[in-house]
PDB file of C-alpha atoms in Angstrom:
ATOM      1  CA  MET A   1      85.547  70.368 101.846  1.00 44.00           C
ATOM      2  CA  GLY A   2      85.995  72.859 104.647  1.00 49.00           C
ATOM      3  CA  ASP A   3      84.171  76.239 104.549  1.00 86.00           C
ATOM      4  CA  LEU A   4      86.469  79.097 103.557  1.00 96.00           C
ATOM      5  CA  GLU A   5      83.650  81.719 103.659  1.00 94.00           C
ATOM      6  CA  ASP A   6      84.949  85.212 104.505  1.00 94.00           C
ATOM      7  CA  LYS A   7      88.578  84.116 104.034  1.00 97.00           C
ATOM      8  CA  ILE A   8      90.936  86.230 101.885  1.00 98.00           C
ATOM      9  CA  ALA A   9      93.460  84.172  99.953  1.00 98.00           C
ATOM     10  CA  ILE A  10      96.543  85.183  98.018  1.00 98.00           C
ATOM     11  CA  ILE A  11      97.758  82.801  95.317  1.00 98.00           C
ATOM     12  CA  ILE A  12     101.208  83.589  93.913  1.00 97.00           C
ATOM     13  CA  GLY A  13     101.735  82.187  90.459  1.00 95.00           C
ATOM     14  CA  ALA A  14      98.054  82.014  89.685  1.00 94.00           C
ATOM     15  CA  SER A  15      97.923  82.362  85.890  1.00 92.00           C
ATOM     16  CA  ARG A  16      97.968  78.713  85.025  1.00 92.00           C
ATOM     17  CA  GLY A  17      98.352  75.126  86.197  1.00 93.00           C
ATOM     18  CA  ILE A  18      97.924  74.328  89.878  1.00 95.00           C
ATOM     19  CA  GLY A  19      97.772  78.031  90.847  1.00 96.00           C
ATOM     20  CA  ALA A  20      94.871  78.747  88.509  1.00 96.00           C
ATOM     21  CA  SER A  21      92.979  75.648  89.512  1.00 96.00           C
ATOM     22  CA  THR A  22      93.644  76.406  93.191  1.00 98.00           C
ATOM     23  CA  GLY A  23      92.118  79.834  92.750  1.00 97.00           C
ATOM     24  CA  LYS A  24      88.933  78.208  91.443  1.00 97.00           C
ATOM     25  CA  ALA A  25      88.902  75.642  94.233  1.00 97.00           C
ATOM     26  CA  LEU A  26      89.294  78.215  96.977  1.00 98.00           C
ATOM     27  CA  ALA A  27      86.614  80.410  95.443  1.00 97.00           C
ATOM     28  CA  ASN A  28      84.277  77.457  95.241  1.00 96.00           C
ATOM     29  CA  ALA A  29      84.881  76.924  99.008  1.00 96.00           C
ATOM     30  CA  GLY A  30      83.796  80.489  99.646  1.00 96.00           C
ATOM     31  CA  ALA A  31      87.107  82.406  99.794  1.00 97.00           C
ATOM     32  CA  THR A  32      87.810  85.676  98.089  1.00 97.00           C
ATOM     33  CA  VAL A  33      90.929  84.919  95.968  1.00 98.00           C
ATOM     34  CA  CYS A  34      93.683  87.380  94.954  1.00 98.00           C
ATOM     35  CA  LEU A  35      95.453  85.985  91.906  1.00 98.00           C
ATOM     36  CA  ALA A  36      98.984  87.259  91.483  1.00 97.00           C
ATOM     37  CA  ALA A  37     101.342  86.952  88.514  1.00 95.00           C
ATOM     38  CA  PRO A  38     103.886  89.127  86.731  1.00 93.00           C
ATOM     39  CA  ALA A  39     101.369  89.707  83.885  1.00 89.00           C
ATOM     40  CA  PRO A  40      97.990  90.129  85.689  1.00 86.00           C
ATOM     41  CA  GLU A  41      96.064  89.992  82.468  1.00 92.00           C
ATOM     42  CA  THR A  42      96.966  86.361  82.277  1.00 92.00           C
ATOM     43  CA  CYS A  43      94.874  85.794  85.427  1.00 94.00           C
ATOM     44  CA  GLU A  44      91.812  87.538  83.994  1.00 94.00           C
ATOM     45  CA  PRO A  45      90.264  84.390  82.427  1.00 95.00           C
ATOM     46  CA  ILE A  46      90.495  82.717  85.846  1.00 96.00           C
ATOM     47  CA  VAL A  47      88.928  85.736  87.443  1.00 97.00           C
ATOM     48  CA  ASP A  48      86.121  85.718  84.803  1.00 96.00           C
ATOM     49  CA  SER A  49      85.461  81.960  85.333  1.00 96.00           C
ATOM     50  CA  ILE A  50      85.213  82.568  89.152  1.00 97.00           C
ATOM     51  CA  HIS A  51      82.881  85.532  88.660  1.00 97.00           C
ATOM     52  CA  ALA A  52      80.731  83.443  86.322  1.00 97.00           C
ATOM     53  CA  VAL A  53      79.813  81.190  89.229  1.00 94.00           C
ATOM     54  CA  ALA A  54      79.291  84.052  91.638  1.00 92.00           C
ATOM     55  CA  GLY A  55      82.725  83.823  93.279  1.00 95.00           C
ATOM     56  CA  GLU A  56      84.995  86.644  94.332  1.00 96.00           C
ATOM     57  CA  ALA A  57      88.358  87.140  92.666  1.00 97.00           C
ATOM     58  CA  GLU A  58      90.760  89.847  91.507  1.00 97.00           C
ATOM     59  CA  ALA A  59      94.063  89.763  89.573  1.00 97.00           C
ATOM     60  CA  PHE A  60      97.150  91.527  90.786  1.00 97.00           C
ATOM     61  CA  ASP A  61     100.566  92.357  89.222  1.00 95.00           C
ATOM     62  CA  CYS A  62     103.554  90.863  91.152  1.00 96.00           C
ATOM     63  CA  ASP A  63     106.997  89.449  90.383  1.00 95.00           C
ATOM     64  CA  VAL A  64     107.544  87.200  93.296  1.00 97.00           C
ATOM     65  CA  SER A  65     111.370  87.414  93.022  1.00 96.00           C
ATOM     66  CA  ASP A  66     111.099  91.229  93.770  1.00 97.00           C
ATOM     67  CA  SER A  67     110.662  91.623  97.576  1.00 98.00           C
ATOM     68  CA  ALA A  68     109.423  95.188  97.261  1.00 98.00           C
ATOM     69  CA  GLN A  69     106.729  94.135  94.779  1.00 97.00           C
ATOM     70  CA  VAL A  70     105.632  91.288  97.047  1.00 98.00           C
ATOM     71  CA  GLU A  71     105.412  93.584 100.084  1.00 98.00           C
ATOM     72  CA  ASP A  72     103.347  96.093  98.133  1.00 98.00           C
ATOM     73  CA  LEU A  73     100.997  93.306  96.918  1.00 98.00           C
ATOM     74  CA  VAL A  74     100.388  92.064 100.463  1.00 98.00           C
ATOM     75  CA  SER A  75     100.010  95.562 101.848  1.00 98.00           C
ATOM     76  CA  ASN A  76      97.605  96.613  99.169  1.00 98.00           C
ATOM     77  CA  ILE A  77      95.490  93.480  99.561  1.00 98.00           C
ATOM     78  CA  HIS A  78      95.340  93.986 103.305  1.00 98.00           C
ATOM     79  CA  LYS A  79      94.305  97.648 102.911  1.00 98.00           C
ATOM     80  CA  LYS A  80      91.540  96.602 100.555  1.00 97.00           C
ATOM     81  CA  TYR A  81      90.126  93.694 102.364  1.00 97.00           C
ATOM     82  CA  GLY A  82      91.222  94.340 105.952  1.00 97.00           C
ATOM     83  CA  GLN A  83      92.613  90.840 106.431  1.00 98.00           C
ATOM     84  CA  ILE A  84      94.704  88.092 104.818  1.00 98.00           C
ATOM     85  CA  ASP A  85      94.057  84.479 105.788  1.00 98.00           C
ATOM     86  CA  ILE A  86      95.728  82.225 103.279  1.00 98.00           C
ATOM     87  CA  LEU A  87      98.924  82.268 101.199  1.00 98.00           C
ATOM     88  CA  ILE A  88      99.488  79.698  98.462  1.00 98.00           C
ATOM     89  CA  ASN A  89     102.977  79.781  96.914  1.00 98.00           C
ATOM     90  CA  CYS A  90     102.570  78.297  93.491  1.00 96.00           C
ATOM     91  CA  ALA A  91     105.010  80.360  91.496  1.00 95.00           C
ATOM     92  CA  GLY A  92     107.716  78.106  89.999  1.00 94.00           C
ATOM     93  CA  ILE A  93     109.891  77.426  86.986  1.00 93.00           C
ATOM     94  CA  MET A  94     111.772  74.313  85.912  1.00 89.00           C
ATOM     95  CA  GLY A  95     115.071  76.178  85.430  1.00 86.00           C
ATOM     96  CA  PRO A  96     117.832  74.816  83.253  1.00 92.00           C
ATOM     97  CA  VAL A  97     117.522  71.019  82.704  1.00 91.00           C
ATOM     98  CA  ALA A  98     121.117  70.080  82.075  1.00 91.00           C
ATOM     99  CA  ARG A  99     124.097  68.537  83.745  1.00 94.00           C
ATOM    100  CA  LEU A 100     125.675  70.965  86.046  1.00 95.00           C
ATOM    101  CA  GLU A 101     128.662  71.935  83.856  1.00 96.00           C
ATOM    102  CA  ASP A 102     126.181  72.725  81.100  1.00 94.00           C
ATOM    103  CA  CYS A 103     123.854  74.963  83.131  1.00 95.00           C
ATOM    104  CA  ASP A 104     123.661  78.648  82.407  1.00 96.00           C
ATOM    105  CA  PRO A 105     124.517  80.393  85.674  1.00 97.00           C
ATOM    106  CA  ASP A 106     121.887  83.189  85.188  1.00 97.00           C
ATOM    107  CA  ALA A 107     119.125  80.673  84.397  1.00 96.00           C
ATOM    108  CA  TRP A 108     120.175  78.527  87.466  1.00 97.00           C
ATOM    109  CA  SER A 109     120.011  81.663  89.672  1.00 97.00           C
ATOM    110  CA  GLN A 110     116.658  82.694  88.320  1.00 97.00           C
ATOM    111  CA  CYS A 111     115.203  79.285  89.300  1.00 97.00           C
ATOM    112  CA  ILE A 112     116.394  79.720  92.837  1.00 97.00           C
ATOM    113  CA  SER A 113     115.152  83.358  92.819  1.00 98.00           C
ATOM    114  CA  ILE A 114     111.574  82.392  91.878  1.00 97.00           C
ATOM    115  CA  ASN A 115     111.101  78.995  93.518  1.00 97.00           C
ATOM    116  CA  LEU A 116     112.819  79.588  96.783  1.00 98.00           C
ATOM    117  CA  THR A 117     113.493  83.329  97.322  1.00 98.00           C
ATOM    118  CA  GLY A 118     110.013  84.122  95.882  1.00 98.00           C
ATOM    119  CA  ALA A 119     108.320  81.933  98.482  1.00 98.00           C
ATOM    120  CA  PHE A 120     110.569  83.444 101.200  1.00 98.00           C
ATOM    121  CA  ASN A 121     109.466  86.927 100.053  1.00 98.00           C
ATOM    122  CA  ALA A 122     105.773  86.012 100.168  1.00 98.00           C
ATOM    123  CA  CYS A 123     105.952  84.257 103.516  1.00 98.00           C
ATOM    124  CA  ARG A 124     107.988  87.105 105.033  1.00 98.00           C
ATOM    125  CA  ALA A 125     105.378  89.607 103.822  1.00 98.00           C
ATOM    126  CA  VAL A 126     102.286  87.899 105.159  1.00 98.00           C
ATOM    127  CA  LEU A 127     103.620  86.627 108.528  1.00 98.00           C
ATOM    128  CA  PRO A 128     103.277  89.963 110.395  1.00 98.00           C
ATOM    129  CA  TYR A 129      99.587  90.158 109.430  1.00 98.00           C
ATOM    130  CA  PHE A 130      99.023  86.504 110.444  1.00 98.00           C
ATOM    131  CA  ARG A 131     100.704  87.121 113.789  1.00 98.00           C
ATOM    132  CA  ARG A 132      98.492  90.105 114.587  1.00 97.00           C
ATOM    133  CA  ARG A 133      95.370  87.854 114.229  1.00 96.00           C
ATOM    134  CA  ASN A 134      96.995  84.644 115.598  1.00 97.00           C
ATOM    135  CA  SER A 135      95.792  82.808 112.512  1.00 98.00           C
ATOM    136  CA  GLY A 136      96.752  82.083 108.897  1.00 98.00           C
ATOM    137  CA  VAL A 137      97.541  79.275 106.482  1.00 98.00           C
ATOM    138  CA  ILE A 138     100.605  78.898 104.194  1.00 98.00           C
ATOM    139  CA  VAL A 139     100.889  76.194 101.518  1.00 98.00           C
ATOM    140  CA  ASN A 140     104.308  75.847  99.794  1.00 98.00           C
ATOM    141  CA  MET A 141     104.684  73.645  96.806  1.00 97.00           C
ATOM    142  CA  SER A 142     107.101  70.831  97.464  1.00 96.00           C
ATOM    143  CA  THR A 143     107.998  67.895  95.231  1.00 95.00           C
ATOM    144  CA  GLY A 144     109.520  64.380  95.512  1.00 93.00           C
ATOM    145  CA  ALA A 145     112.499  65.848  93.505  1.00 92.00           C
ATOM    146  CA  ALA A 146     113.428  67.745  96.700  1.00 94.00           C
ATOM    147  CA  PHE A 147     114.330  64.335  98.237  1.00 96.00           C
ATOM    148  CA  ASN A 148     115.735  62.416  95.238  1.00 91.00           C
ATOM    149  CA  ALA A 149     118.857  63.314  93.252  1.00 90.00           C
ATOM    150  CA  LEU A 150     117.911  63.407  89.575  1.00 89.00           C
ATOM    151  CA  GLN A 151     120.464  64.137  86.885  1.00 91.00           C
ATOM    152  CA  GLY A 152     119.968  67.488  85.192  1.00 91.00           C
ATOM    153  CA  TRP A 153     117.574  68.867  87.766  1.00 92.00           C
ATOM    154  CA  SER A 154     120.121  70.641  90.010  1.00 96.00           C
ATOM    155  CA  ALA A 155     118.327  74.024  89.844  1.00 96.00           C
ATOM    156  CA  TYR A 156     114.796  72.782  90.385  1.00 94.00           C
ATOM    157  CA  SER A 157     115.596  70.156  92.973  1.00 95.00           C
ATOM    158  CA  SER A 158     117.873  72.477  94.944  1.00 97.00           C
ATOM    159  CA  SER A 159     115.256  75.210  95.041  1.00 97.00           C
ATOM    160  CA  LYS A 160     112.557  72.856  96.241  1.00 97.00           C
ATOM    161  CA  ALA A 161     114.841  71.246  98.861  1.00 98.00           C
ATOM    162  CA  GLY A 162     115.510  74.721 100.138  1.00 98.00           C
ATOM    163  CA  LEU A 163     111.794  75.391 100.178  1.00 98.00           C
ATOM    164  CA  VAL A 164     111.127  72.231 102.223  1.00 98.00           C
ATOM    165  CA  MET A 165     113.612  73.343 104.831  1.00 98.00           C
ATOM    166  CA  LEU A 166     112.297  76.944 104.788  1.00 98.00           C
ATOM    167  CA  SER A 167     108.792  75.542 105.507  1.00 98.00           C
ATOM    168  CA  GLN A 168     110.087  73.546 108.421  1.00 98.00           C
ATOM    169  CA  ILE A 169     111.831  76.537 109.894  1.00 98.00           C
ATOM    170  CA  ILE A 170     108.672  78.682 109.528  1.00 98.00           C
ATOM    171  CA  ALA A 171     106.715  75.902 111.195  1.00 98.00           C
ATOM    172  CA  ALA A 172     109.101  75.936 114.155  1.00 98.00           C
ATOM    173  CA  GLU A 173     108.933  79.744 114.385  1.00 98.00           C
ATOM    174  CA  VAL A 174     105.096  79.958 114.322  1.00 97.00           C
ATOM    175  CA  GLN A 175     104.092  76.872 116.285  1.00 92.00           C
ATOM    176  CA  ASP A 176     102.705  78.980 119.191  1.00 93.00           C
ATOM    177  CA  ALA A 177     101.220  81.692 117.013  1.00 97.00           C
ATOM    178  CA  GLY A 178      98.115  80.038 115.562  1.00 96.00           C
ATOM    179  CA  ILE A 179      99.694  79.863 112.115  1.00 98.00           C
ATOM    180  CA  ARG A 180      99.591  76.707 109.922  1.00 98.00           C
ATOM    181  CA  ILE A 181     102.105  75.991 107.255  1.00 98.00           C
ATOM    182  CA  TYR A 182     102.216  72.920 104.974  1.00 98.00           C
ATOM    183  CA  SER A 183     104.869  71.689 102.511  1.00 98.00           C
ATOM    184  CA  PHE A 184     102.722  70.006  99.893  1.00 98.00           C
ATOM    185  CA  GLN A 185     103.808  67.537  97.283  1.00 97.00           C
ATOM    186  CA  PRO A 186     101.183  67.626  94.488  1.00 95.00           C
ATOM    187  CA  GLY A 187     102.646  64.674  92.598  1.00 89.00           C
ATOM    188  CA  MET A 188     103.080  64.471  88.837  1.00 81.00           C
ATOM    189  CA  VAL A 189     100.661  67.003  87.341  1.00 81.00           C
ATOM    190  CA  ASN A 190      99.857  67.740  83.691  1.00 78.00           C
ATOM    191  CA  THR A 191     100.857  71.352  83.563  1.00 69.00           C
ATOM    192  CA  LYS A 192     103.141  73.553  81.445  1.00 66.00           C
ATOM    193  CA  LEU A 193     105.897  72.999  84.063  1.00 67.00           C
ATOM    194  CA  GLY A 194     105.448  69.272  83.746  1.00 59.00           C
ATOM    195  CA  HIS A 195     105.827  69.405  79.988  1.00 57.00           C
ATOM    196  CA  GLN A 196     108.880  71.599  80.323  1.00 61.00           C
ATOM    197  CA  SER A 197     110.611  69.074  82.510  1.00 58.00           C
ATOM    198  CA  MET A 198     110.300  66.426  79.733  1.00 59.00           C
ATOM    199  CA  LYS A 199     111.995  68.479  77.008  1.00 63.00           C
ATOM    200  CA  VAL A 200     115.458  67.070  77.743  1.00 61.00           C
ATOM    201  CA  ASP A 201     115.949  63.322  77.938  1.00 66.00           C
ATOM    202  CA  ILE A 202     118.299  63.249  80.865  1.00 73.00           C
ATOM    203  CA  ASN A 203     116.823  61.074  83.647  1.00 67.00           C
ATOM    204  CA  LYS A 204     114.177  58.497  84.208  1.00 70.00           C
ATOM    205  CA  VAL A 205     111.463  61.093  84.932  1.00 73.00           C
ATOM    206  CA  THR A 206     111.956  62.863  81.636  1.00 70.00           C
ATOM    207  CA  ASN A 207     110.913  59.696  79.859  1.00 71.00           C
ATOM    208  CA  LEU A 208     107.379  59.784  81.290  1.00 73.00           C
ATOM    209  CA  ASP A 209     104.330  61.062  79.405  1.00 72.00           C
ATOM    210  CA  PRO A 210     103.085  64.159  81.140  1.00 72.00           C
ATOM    211  CA  ASN A 211      99.677  63.607  79.507  1.00 74.00           C
ATOM    212  CA  SER A 212      99.282  60.608  81.864  1.00 74.00           C
ATOM    213  CA  PHE A 213      99.794  62.819  84.945  1.00 80.00           C
ATOM    214  CA  SER A 214      96.921  64.044  87.198  1.00 85.00           C
ATOM    215  CA  PRO A 215      94.969  67.159  86.185  1.00 91.00           C
ATOM    216  CA  PRO A 216      95.774  70.306  88.189  1.00 93.00           C
ATOM    217  CA  THR A 217      92.291  70.204  89.677  1.00 95.00           C
ATOM    218  CA  GLU A 218      93.309  67.303  91.898  1.00 96.00           C
ATOM    219  CA  PRO A 219      96.047  69.083  93.875  1.00 96.00           C
ATOM    220  CA  ALA A 220      93.836  72.164  93.876  1.00 97.00           C
ATOM    221  CA  GLN A 221      91.139  70.253  95.696  1.00 96.00           C
ATOM    222  CA  ALA A 222      93.780  68.955  98.162  1.00 97.00           C
ATOM    223  CA  ILE A 223      95.137  72.483  98.772  1.00 98.00           C
ATOM    224  CA  ALA A 224      91.624  73.805  99.377  1.00 97.00           C
ATOM    225  CA  TRP A 225      91.145  71.084 102.043  1.00 97.00           C
ATOM    226  CA  LEU A 226      94.495  71.896 103.643  1.00 97.00           C
ATOM    227  CA  CYS A 227      93.234  75.484 104.096  1.00 97.00           C
ATOM    228  CA  SER A 228      90.296  74.249 106.085  1.00 96.00           C
ATOM    229  CA  GLU A 229      90.277  73.586 109.832  1.00 95.00           C
ATOM    230  CA  GLU A 230      89.897  69.853 109.132  1.00 95.00           C
ATOM    231  CA  ALA A 231      93.596  69.709 108.197  1.00 97.00           C
ATOM    232  CA  ALA A 232      94.928  71.499 111.317  1.00 97.00           C
ATOM    233  CA  ASP A 233      96.574  68.400 112.691  1.00 97.00           C
ATOM    234  CA  LEU A 234      98.802  68.116 109.609  1.00 98.00           C
ATOM    235  CA  ALA A 235     100.280  71.614 110.066  1.00 98.00           C
ATOM    236  CA  GLY A 236     104.101  71.621 109.924  1.00 97.00           C
ATOM    237  CA  THR A 237     104.297  68.373 108.089  1.00 97.00           C
ATOM    238  CA  GLU A 238     105.323  67.299 104.542  1.00 98.00           C
ATOM    239  CA  VAL A 239     102.037  66.413 102.940  1.00 98.00           C
ATOM    240  CA  VAL A 240     102.170  64.028  99.977  1.00 97.00           C
ATOM    241  CA  ILE A 241      99.168  63.772  97.710  1.00 97.00           C
ATOM    242  CA  THR A 242      99.792  60.098  96.935  1.00 95.00           C
ATOM    243  CA  ASP A 243      99.464  59.087 100.560  1.00 96.00           C
ATOM    244  CA  PRO A 244      96.213  56.924 100.804  1.00 96.00           C
ATOM    245  CA  ALA A 245      95.189  58.260 104.224  1.00 97.00           C
ATOM    246  CA  PHE A 246      95.601  61.863 103.108  1.00 97.00           C
ATOM    247  CA  ARG A 247      93.619  61.219  99.897  1.00 96.00           C
ATOM    248  CA  ARG A 248      90.746  59.790 101.960  1.00 96.00           C
ATOM    249  CA  ARG A 249      90.618  62.723 104.223  1.00 97.00           C
ATOM    250  CA  ALA A 250      90.866  65.263 101.380  1.00 96.00           C
ATOM    251  CA  GLY A 251      88.106  63.508  99.470  1.00 95.00           C
ATOM    252  CA  LEU A 252      90.287  62.423  96.526  1.00 94.00           C
ATOM    253  CA  GLN A 253      89.863  59.273  94.564  1.00 90.00           C
ATOM    254  CA  PRO A 254      92.129  56.370  95.589  1.00 88.00           C
ATOM    255  CA  VAL A 255      95.090  55.742  93.413  1.00 78.00           C
ATOM    256  CA  ASP A 256      95.906  52.330  91.849  1.00 68.00           C
TER     257      ASP A 256
END
């Protein structure tokens, strides 16, 4: 894994699942990790586990759907550490799982607000700091559902499809600024979000057993590798964790 010593990383949505595991992976690679969630106390167990192995971590309060809160978070972290090197956008909800005519409009809008607008808020807040230093890494959580129409997943899939395009646009805008952005598909992961997606039997995916999915430590390892210089040639691309070539480079076990 690449060396992230002296890097300052912000992880949005870090209280559980992929975000929490990524915090530990980045800290293990030497980064100082800033774990953000609407209830920062939920990040404290992750902070404690990182401190237990001599890593550096701190929990921060932030509702990613509130642009002012995100700007304050980024500004405060920059004031404290003097730099920001990495942004990982892990905040996400499943949204209403229902056919379109049965979706609650407010719940549908909340999914877009967190999954898409939240990532926009975070990217927008860090990019000026990245541009000043001509460096920085952003990893946005993509999904195969952004490319495949699944009944009942209009909110989640639409938010992620928008995020894929947002990542592509940012890549085009920063291509000469020394900034790397990745749209990363972590695959099927055994997390709370994964379990939530199975509550309503509405499409072929919801019939799967989330306990058979990969642990969140696997995508976390892949994300930590993406933050290293070894992954620079993949910047601006859609990275899929199941791709055999990617798995070899990231040090992941082959899949059957």
